[in-house]
Amino acid sequence: MEELPPSLIVDILSRLPDSAELARCRLVSKTFKSLSYEVRSVRLLCTLSRYLKSRAPETIPPVTPFKTVLNTLVCDSRSLESVSIRVDKSLGTLSNDDVEDESDDLYLTDVRFVKDWLPRVAGRLRSLSVSDFWVQSCWRKSEVLSLISSCCHSLLELEVKNAWLSVDGLNAMPTLTSLTLEFIRLDDEDLNKVNNFFPCLKVLNLIGVGGLKEPKIHLLHLNTCHWTVSNAPLSLAIFAPNLVNLTLKCVKPRSLVLETPSLSDFHLTLEEANEFKVKGFPHLKNLLLQSVDLCSLIRMFPSGRTIKKLTMDSPHLKMTGFCLETVFDVFPNLSYLNLGIRAWMQAEGYFVTRCMEGRTGMKVLKEIVAHMGTVSEDVTLSFIFSILDNCTNLSDMALMTYPQIGFLTASDLVSRCRAAYPRVTWKWKMLKEGTEDVWVSDGI
């Protein structure tokens, strides 16, 4: 390997999943030792095994403290552009009796610790990721954002997880284009400062950010946003004229205001919203909806004529009058429809009591994916046949069945569908618990 070009060796060393291995590489040869100081990326992970060994009195030799390892690597490196330090999720399984709450050896957003190494590499740094140990960080408010913003003037991507953050002393970061905050404690005024001090964000991920009551995102350059709200705020608002991709998961806000005219892909998980305000989605093409009351939610869309692909499901089964006719009333130009297991059951249940009334939009549909958890064969067949009779241009139908249906029942269902509608390309997947989807049969 020493015969490889130095630039290629550096690239390989920079891609090590755990940079702690650099220490071993330095023992291989003088060439490796010299080139290891030129790595562009450092990634350190504290695993559960490492954590337990560091606390076991019988461990000989003693485990080098995690923070010391990072300091050594950063001090030695001359070309760092990316730093990632994190505590493995497996440590979250520890009980309180197994954790020393007062310790700070894995408190990674500790400003005193970050001050020891960050200023040395801040000038070149393009990406920074810190995933803290929640047990040690949740009760300590960190001002690490202020430190990062004061010295990382070329930072493009920032990710912080599992911490209580302060925005006091925050400086503007006009170069930052991607920000991820996951399981972070913030207040409404803190989120307002994120809007003001990170004005050029194109990617924003807020996953499980707690403490917000009436949060607002107002970013002119935002292109992609993933927002998972862990609590039940009074209202949610997004003002982003250039937003194209939005994934929004929330419980039951009093109101939801979206001013996102460029939106093309929208994934919305919402229990219910008393007030759903939009100024229209003139470019929306792909929509995913998850809600207890799908029927009410889809009616909140002012116009669904631009939407070509629709995926729908419910977190649990609740018969609310959801039917395919309503879907095509609101979204008359669908070419693709994916119904999750509970959405399919609701639609089939409505069909049993009312049958199906045709809609003009049904003739546009090309493809259906149906997830089936139960099968009453005659009823299910009648429902499928009614869909195909109305969707005259349908060319592809995928039936996703689950183990509780039984292989023979599912096989017989598909065989009867193929015999009745040979014009359709049928696909059948048997979904097995704990594994990827398995194609059992494909084609006709």
Coordinates of C-alpha atoms in Angstrom, one line a residue:
M1 CA 0.0 0.0 0.0
E2 CA 3.0 2.3 0.5
E3 CA 3.5 2.3 -3.2
L4 CA 0.2 4.1 -3.7
P5 CA 0.4 7.9 -4.5
P6 CA 0.6 9.9 -1.2
S7 CA -2.6 11.8 -2.1
L8 CA -4.5 8.5 -2.4
I9 CA -3.2 7.2 1.0
V10 CA -4.3 10.5 2.6
D11 CA -7.7 10.1 1.0
I12 CA -8.0 6.5 2.4
L13 CA -6.9 7.5 5.8
S14 CA -9.4 10.4 5.8
R15 CA -12.2 7.9 5.1
L16 CA -11.6 5.7 8.1
P17 CA -14.9 5.2 9.9
D18 CA -13.1 5.6 13.3
S19 CA -10.1 7.9 13.3
A20 CA -8.8 6.3 16.4
E21 CA -7.4 3.7 14.0
L22 CA -4.9 6.4 12.8
A23 CA -2.8 5.7 15.9
R24 CA -2.3 2.1 14.7
C25 CA -1.6 3.3 11.1
R26 CA 1.2 5.4 12.4
L27 CA 2.9 2.3 13.7
V28 CA 2.9 0.6 10.3
S29 CA 5.6 2.8 8.7
K30 CA 7.2 6.3 8.6
T31 CA 5.2 7.0 5.4
F32 CA 1.9 6.2 7.0
K33 CA 2.9 8.2 10.1
S34 CA 3.8 11.3 8.1
L35 CA 0.7 11.2 5.8
S36 CA -1.6 10.5 8.8
Y37 CA -1.1 14.2 9.8
E38 CA -2.5 15.3 6.5
V39 CA -5.9 13.7 6.9
R40 CA -8.8 16.0 5.9
S41 CA -11.4 14.3 8.1
V42 CA -11.5 13.1 11.7
R43 CA -14.4 10.9 12.9
L44 CA -14.5 9.6 16.5
L45 CA -17.2 7.4 18.0
C46 CA -17.5 6.5 21.7
T47 CA -19.1 3.0 21.6
L48 CA -20.9 1.3 24.5
S49 CA -18.0 -1.1 24.8
R50 CA -15.5 1.7 25.1
Y51 CA -17.6 3.5 27.6
L52 CA -17.9 0.4 29.9
K53 CA -14.2 -0.3 29.6
S54 CA -13.3 3.3 30.6
R55 CA -15.2 2.8 33.8
A56 CA -14.1 -0.8 34.7
P57 CA -11.4 -0.7 37.4
E58 CA -9.9 -3.9 36.1
T59 CA -9.2 -2.5 32.6
I60 CA -5.4 -2.7 32.0
P61 CA -4.0 -0.6 30.5
P62 CA -6.5 2.1 31.2
V63 CA -8.6 3.4 28.3
T64 CA -7.4 6.8 27.0
P65 CA -10.1 9.4 27.7
F66 CA -12.2 10.1 24.7
K67 CA -11.6 13.8 24.8
T68 CA -7.8 13.2 25.0
V69 CA -7.9 11.1 21.8
L70 CA -9.7 13.9 19.9
N71 CA -7.3 16.6 21.2
T72 CA -4.3 14.5 20.1
L73 CA -5.7 13.9 16.6
V74 CA -6.6 17.5 16.1
C75 CA -3.3 18.9 17.4
D76 CA -1.4 16.5 15.1
S77 CA -3.5 17.2 11.9
R78 CA -2.5 20.0 9.6
S79 CA -5.3 19.9 6.9
L80 CA -8.5 19.2 8.7
E81 CA -11.7 20.2 6.9
S82 CA -14.2 18.0 8.7
V83 CA -14.6 16.9 12.3
S84 CA -17.3 14.5 13.6
I85 CA -17.4 13.4 17.3
R86 CA -20.3 11.4 18.7
V87 CA -21.5 9.2 21.4
D88 CA -23.1 6.0 20.1
K89 CA -26.9 5.7 20.4
S90 CA -26.4 2.4 22.3
L91 CA -25.4 4.4 25.4
G92 CA -28.9 5.7 25.5
T93 CA -30.0 2.2 26.7
L94 CA -28.1 2.5 30.0
S95 CA -30.1 2.9 33.1
N96 CA -29.6 5.8 35.5
D97 CA -27.8 3.5 37.9
D98 CA -25.2 2.7 35.2
V99 CA -24.4 6.4 34.5
E100 CA -22.4 8.9 36.5
D101 CA -24.7 11.9 36.0
E102 CA -22.1 14.4 37.5
S103 CA -19.3 13.3 35.1
D104 CA -18.3 15.4 32.1
D105 CA -15.9 13.1 30.3
L106 CA -18.5 12.7 27.5
Y107 CA -20.0 16.2 27.7
L108 CA -18.9 17.0 24.2
T109 CA -20.6 20.4 23.9
D110 CA -18.7 21.7 26.9
V111 CA -17.2 25.0 25.8
R112 CA -14.1 24.5 27.9
F113 CA -13.4 21.3 26.0
V114 CA -14.2 22.7 22.6
K115 CA -12.0 25.7 23.2
D116 CA -9.0 23.4 23.5
W117 CA -9.1 22.2 19.9
L118 CA -11.6 24.0 17.7
P119 CA -9.6 27.3 17.3
R120 CA -6.7 25.3 16.0
V121 CA -8.6 24.1 13.0
A122 CA -11.4 26.6 12.7
G123 CA -9.9 28.5 9.7
R124 CA -10.0 25.4 7.4
L125 CA -13.1 23.7 8.8
R126 CA -16.0 23.1 6.4
S127 CA -18.0 20.5 8.3
L128 CA -18.5 20.0 12.1
S129 CA -20.7 17.4 13.8
V130 CA -21.1 16.9 17.5
S131 CA -23.5 14.3 19.0
D132 CA -23.4 14.6 22.7
F133 CA -24.1 12.3 25.6
W134 CA -27.6 13.4 26.7
V135 CA -27.3 12.2 30.3
Q136 CA -24.3 14.6 30.8
S137 CA -25.5 17.4 28.6
C138 CA -29.2 17.8 29.2
W139 CA -28.8 19.7 32.5
R140 CA -25.9 21.9 31.3
K141 CA -26.7 24.8 29.1
S142 CA -23.9 25.1 26.5
E143 CA -22.7 28.2 24.7
V144 CA -20.9 26.2 22.1
L145 CA -22.9 27.8 19.2
S146 CA -21.4 31.2 20.2
L147 CA -17.9 29.7 20.2
I148 CA -18.4 28.0 16.8
S149 CA -19.8 31.2 15.2
S150 CA -17.0 33.3 16.5
C151 CA -14.1 31.3 15.0
C152 CA -15.5 29.0 12.2
H153 CA -15.8 31.6 9.4
S154 CA -15.7 29.1 6.6
L155 CA -18.0 26.5 8.0
L156 CA -20.6 25.1 5.5
E157 CA -22.3 22.3 7.5
L158 CA -23.0 22.2 11.2
E159 CA -24.7 19.3 13.1
V160 CA -25.4 19.2 16.9
K161 CA -27.3 16.5 18.7
N162 CA -28.5 15.7 22.2
A163 CA -27.7 19.0 23.9
W164 CA -29.2 22.1 25.6
L165 CA -28.0 25.0 23.6
S166 CA -27.8 28.7 24.3
V167 CA -27.8 31.3 21.5
D168 CA -26.4 34.1 23.7
G169 CA -23.5 35.8 21.9
L170 CA -24.2 34.2 18.6
N171 CA -22.5 35.7 15.6
A172 CA -23.8 35.7 12.0
M173 CA -22.6 32.8 9.9
P174 CA -23.2 33.8 6.3
T175 CA -21.3 30.9 4.9
L176 CA -23.3 28.2 6.7
T177 CA -25.6 26.4 4.2
S178 CA -26.6 23.3 6.2
L179 CA -27.7 23.1 9.9
T180 CA -29.0 20.0 11.8
L181 CA -30.2 20.2 15.3
E182 CA -31.5 16.9 16.7
F183 CA -32.9 16.4 20.2
I184 CA -32.0 19.9 21.2
R185 CA -33.6 22.1 23.8
L186 CA -34.4 25.6 22.5
D187 CA -36.9 28.4 23.1
D188 CA -38.9 30.4 20.5
E189 CA -36.6 33.4 20.7
D190 CA -33.6 31.0 20.2
L191 CA -35.1 29.8 16.9
N192 CA -35.7 33.4 15.9
K193 CA -31.9 34.0 16.3
V194 CA -31.3 30.9 14.1
N195 CA -33.3 32.6 11.4
N196 CA -31.4 35.9 11.8
F197 CA -27.8 34.7 12.3
F198 CA -27.9 31.8 9.7
P199 CA -29.5 33.7 6.8
C200 CA -28.0 31.6 3.9
L201 CA -29.2 28.2 5.1
K202 CA -30.3 25.9 2.2
V203 CA -30.7 22.8 4.3
L204 CA -32.3 22.9 7.8
N205 CA -33.1 19.8 9.9
L206 CA -34.8 20.3 13.2
I207 CA -35.5 16.8 14.7
G208 CA -37.1 16.6 18.1
V209 CA -36.3 20.2 19.1
G210 CA -38.2 20.8 22.3
G211 CA -39.3 23.9 24.2
L212 CA -40.9 25.7 21.3
K213 CA -44.4 27.1 21.6
E214 CA -44.9 29.2 18.5
P215 CA -41.9 28.4 16.3
K216 CA -41.4 30.1 13.0
I217 CA -38.9 29.4 10.2
H218 CA -38.2 32.4 8.1
L219 CA -35.3 31.7 5.7
L220 CA -35.2 33.2 2.2
H221 CA -32.7 30.7 0.7
L222 CA -34.0 27.5 2.3
N223 CA -34.3 24.7 -0.2
T224 CA -34.7 21.5 1.9
C225 CA -36.3 21.3 5.4
H226 CA -37.0 18.3 7.7
W227 CA -38.8 19.4 10.8
T228 CA -40.0 16.9 13.5
V229 CA -41.7 18.6 16.4
S230 CA -41.7 16.5 19.6
N231 CA -44.1 18.6 21.6
A232 CA -47.5 20.2 20.8
P233 CA -46.9 23.8 19.9
L234 CA -49.7 26.4 19.6
S235 CA -48.7 27.1 16.0
L236 CA -46.2 26.4 13.4
A237 CA -45.2 28.7 10.6
I238 CA -42.7 28.4 7.7
F239 CA -41.9 31.4 5.4
A240 CA -39.5 30.1 2.8
P241 CA -40.1 31.3 -0.9
N242 CA -37.4 28.9 -2.3
L243 CA -38.3 25.8 -0.3
V244 CA -38.6 22.8 -2.6
N245 CA -38.5 19.8 -0.3
L246 CA -40.3 19.7 3.1
T247 CA -40.8 16.9 5.6
L248 CA -43.0 18.1 8.5
K249 CA -44.0 15.9 11.4
C250 CA -46.1 17.4 14.2
V251 CA -48.9 16.4 16.6
K252 CA -51.8 18.8 16.9
P253 CA -50.8 22.4 16.4
R254 CA -53.5 25.0 16.8
S255 CA -52.6 26.4 13.4
L256 CA -50.2 25.6 10.6
V257 CA -49.1 28.4 8.3
L258 CA -47.1 27.6 5.2
E259 CA -45.8 30.3 2.7
T260 CA -43.8 28.0 0.5
P261 CA -44.8 28.7 -3.1
S262 CA -41.9 26.7 -4.7
L263 CA -42.7 23.5 -2.8
S264 CA -42.4 20.4 -5.0
D265 CA -42.1 17.5 -2.5
F266 CA -44.1 17.6 0.7
H267 CA -44.2 14.9 3.4
L268 CA -46.7 15.8 6.1
T269 CA -47.4 13.8 9.2
L270 CA -50.1 15.5 11.2
E271 CA -52.7 14.3 13.7
E272 CA -54.9 17.3 13.0
A273 CA -54.7 21.0 12.4
N274 CA -57.5 23.4 13.3
E275 CA -56.2 26.0 10.9
F276 CA -54.2 25.1 7.9
K277 CA -53.2 28.2 5.9
V278 CA -51.3 28.0 2.6
K279 CA -51.0 30.5 -0.2
G280 CA -51.2 27.6 -2.7
F281 CA -48.7 25.1 -3.9
P282 CA -48.4 25.8 -7.7
H283 CA -45.4 23.5 -8.1
L284 CA -46.3 20.6 -5.8
K285 CA -45.8 17.3 -7.5
N286 CA -45.1 14.7 -4.8
L287 CA -47.2 14.5 -1.6
L288 CA -47.0 12.1 1.3
L289 CA -49.8 12.4 4.0
Q290 CA -50.0 10.6 7.3
S291 CA -52.8 11.4 9.7
V292 CA -55.5 9.9 11.9
D293 CA -58.1 11.7 9.8
L294 CA -56.9 11.6 6.2
C295 CA -60.3 12.6 4.9
S296 CA -60.3 16.0 6.7
L297 CA -56.6 16.6 6.0
I298 CA -56.8 16.2 2.2
R299 CA -59.7 18.7 2.1
M300 CA -57.4 21.3 3.6
F301 CA -55.4 21.5 0.4
P302 CA -56.8 24.4 -1.7
S303 CA -55.9 22.8 -5.0
G304 CA -54.3 19.5 -5.7
R305 CA -54.3 19.6 -9.5
T306 CA -50.5 19.8 -9.8
I307 CA -49.9 16.7 -7.7
K308 CA -48.9 13.6 -9.7
K309 CA -47.7 11.2 -6.9
L310 CA -49.6 10.7 -3.7
T311 CA -48.8 8.4 -0.7
M312 CA -51.2 8.1 2.2
D313 CA -51.5 6.3 5.5
S314 CA -52.7 6.5 9.1
P315 CA -50.8 5.8 12.3
H316 CA -53.7 3.6 13.5
L317 CA -57.0 2.4 12.2
K318 CA -59.9 4.8 12.6
M319 CA -62.9 4.8 10.3
T320 CA -63.5 8.4 9.3
G321 CA -65.2 8.1 6.0
F322 CA -62.0 8.1 4.0
C323 CA -62.7 7.0 0.4
L324 CA -61.0 7.0 -3.0
E325 CA -63.6 9.3 -4.4
T326 CA -62.5 12.1 -2.1
V327 CA -58.9 11.5 -3.1
F328 CA -59.7 12.1 -6.7
D329 CA -62.0 15.0 -6.0
V330 CA -59.0 16.9 -4.5
F331 CA -56.2 15.4 -6.6
P332 CA -57.7 14.7 -10.1
N333 CA -54.4 14.4 -12.0
L334 CA -52.7 11.6 -10.1
S335 CA -50.5 9.2 -12.0
Y336 CA -49.3 7.3 -8.9
L337 CA -51.2 6.4 -5.7
N338 CA -49.6 4.5 -2.7
L339 CA -52.0 3.5 0.1
G340 CA -50.5 2.3 3.4
I341 CA -52.1 -0.6 5.3
R342 CA -54.6 1.5 7.3
A343 CA -55.5 3.8 4.5
W344 CA -56.3 0.8 2.3
M345 CA -58.4 -0.7 5.1
Q346 CA -60.3 2.5 5.6
A347 CA -61.0 2.8 1.8
E348 CA -62.0 -0.8 1.6
G349 CA -64.3 -0.4 4.6
Y350 CA -66.0 2.6 3.0
F351 CA -66.4 0.7 -0.2
V352 CA -68.2 -2.2 1.6
T353 CA -70.9 0.2 2.7
R354 CA -71.2 2.6 -0.2
C355 CA -69.6 0.9 -3.3
M356 CA -67.6 3.1 -5.5
E357 CA -68.6 6.1 -7.6
G358 CA -66.4 6.9 -10.6
R359 CA -64.4 10.1 -10.9
T360 CA -62.9 11.6 -14.0
G361 CA -59.5 11.7 -12.3
M362 CA -59.5 8.0 -12.0
K363 CA -58.9 7.6 -15.7
V364 CA -55.5 9.4 -15.4
L365 CA -54.1 7.0 -12.8
K366 CA -51.3 4.8 -14.1
E367 CA -50.0 3.0 -10.9
I368 CA -51.2 1.9 -7.5
V369 CA -49.3 0.4 -4.6
A370 CA -51.7 -1.2 -2.0
H371 CA -50.5 -2.4 1.4
M372 CA -52.8 -5.1 2.8
G373 CA -52.8 -6.4 6.3
T374 CA -56.0 -8.4 6.1
V375 CA -57.8 -10.0 3.2
S376 CA -61.5 -10.9 3.0
E377 CA -60.9 -12.4 -0.4
D378 CA -64.3 -11.8 -2.0
V379 CA -64.6 -8.2 -0.6
T380 CA -61.0 -7.4 -1.4
L381 CA -61.3 -8.7 -4.9
S382 CA -64.5 -6.7 -5.5
F383 CA -62.7 -3.6 -4.2
I384 CA -59.7 -4.1 -6.5
F385 CA -61.9 -4.9 -9.5
S386 CA -64.0 -1.8 -8.9
I387 CA -60.8 0.3 -8.8
L388 CA -59.6 -1.2 -12.1
D389 CA -63.0 -0.8 -13.8
N390 CA -62.9 2.9 -13.0
C391 CA -59.1 3.5 -13.5
T392 CA -59.2 2.4 -17.1
N393 CA -55.6 3.5 -17.9
L394 CA -54.1 1.8 -14.9
S395 CA -51.1 -0.3 -16.1
D396 CA -49.3 -1.3 -12.9
M397 CA -50.5 -2.5 -9.6
A398 CA -48.4 -3.7 -6.7
L399 CA -50.0 -5.7 -3.9
M400 CA -47.9 -5.5 -0.6
T401 CA -49.1 -8.3 1.7
Y402 CA -48.1 -9.1 5.2
P403 CA -47.4 -12.6 6.9
Q404 CA -50.7 -12.6 8.8
I405 CA -52.6 -12.9 5.5
G406 CA -50.8 -16.2 4.7
F407 CA -48.9 -17.2 1.6
L408 CA -51.6 -19.3 0.0
T409 CA -54.3 -16.6 0.4
A410 CA -52.1 -13.9 -1.0
S411 CA -51.0 -16.1 -3.9
D412 CA -54.6 -17.0 -4.8
L413 CA -55.6 -13.3 -4.6
V414 CA -52.9 -12.3 -7.1
S415 CA -53.7 -15.2 -9.4
R416 CA -57.4 -14.2 -9.6
C417 CA -56.4 -10.6 -10.2
R418 CA -54.1 -11.5 -13.1
A419 CA -56.7 -13.7 -14.7
A420 CA -59.4 -11.0 -14.5
Y421 CA -57.2 -8.1 -15.7
P422 CA -54.4 -9.4 -17.9
R423 CA -53.8 -5.8 -19.2
V424 CA -52.3 -4.8 -15.9
T425 CA -48.7 -5.6 -14.9
W426 CA -49.1 -7.2 -11.4
K427 CA -46.4 -7.1 -8.7
W428 CA -46.6 -8.9 -5.5
K429 CA -44.5 -8.4 -2.4
M430 CA -44.6 -10.4 0.8
L431 CA -43.4 -8.1 3.5
K432 CA -41.5 -10.0 6.2
E433 CA -41.1 -8.6 9.6
G434 CA -37.5 -7.4 10.3
T435 CA -36.3 -7.7 6.7
E436 CA -36.4 -5.8 3.5
D437 CA -39.3 -6.2 1.1
V438 CA -39.0 -9.5 -0.7
W439 CA -40.3 -9.9 -4.3
V440 CA -42.3 -13.1 -4.4
S441 CA -43.6 -12.6 -7.9
D442 CA -43.1 -10.0 -10.6
G443 CA -45.0 -9.5 -13.8
I444 CA -47.8 -11.6 -15.4

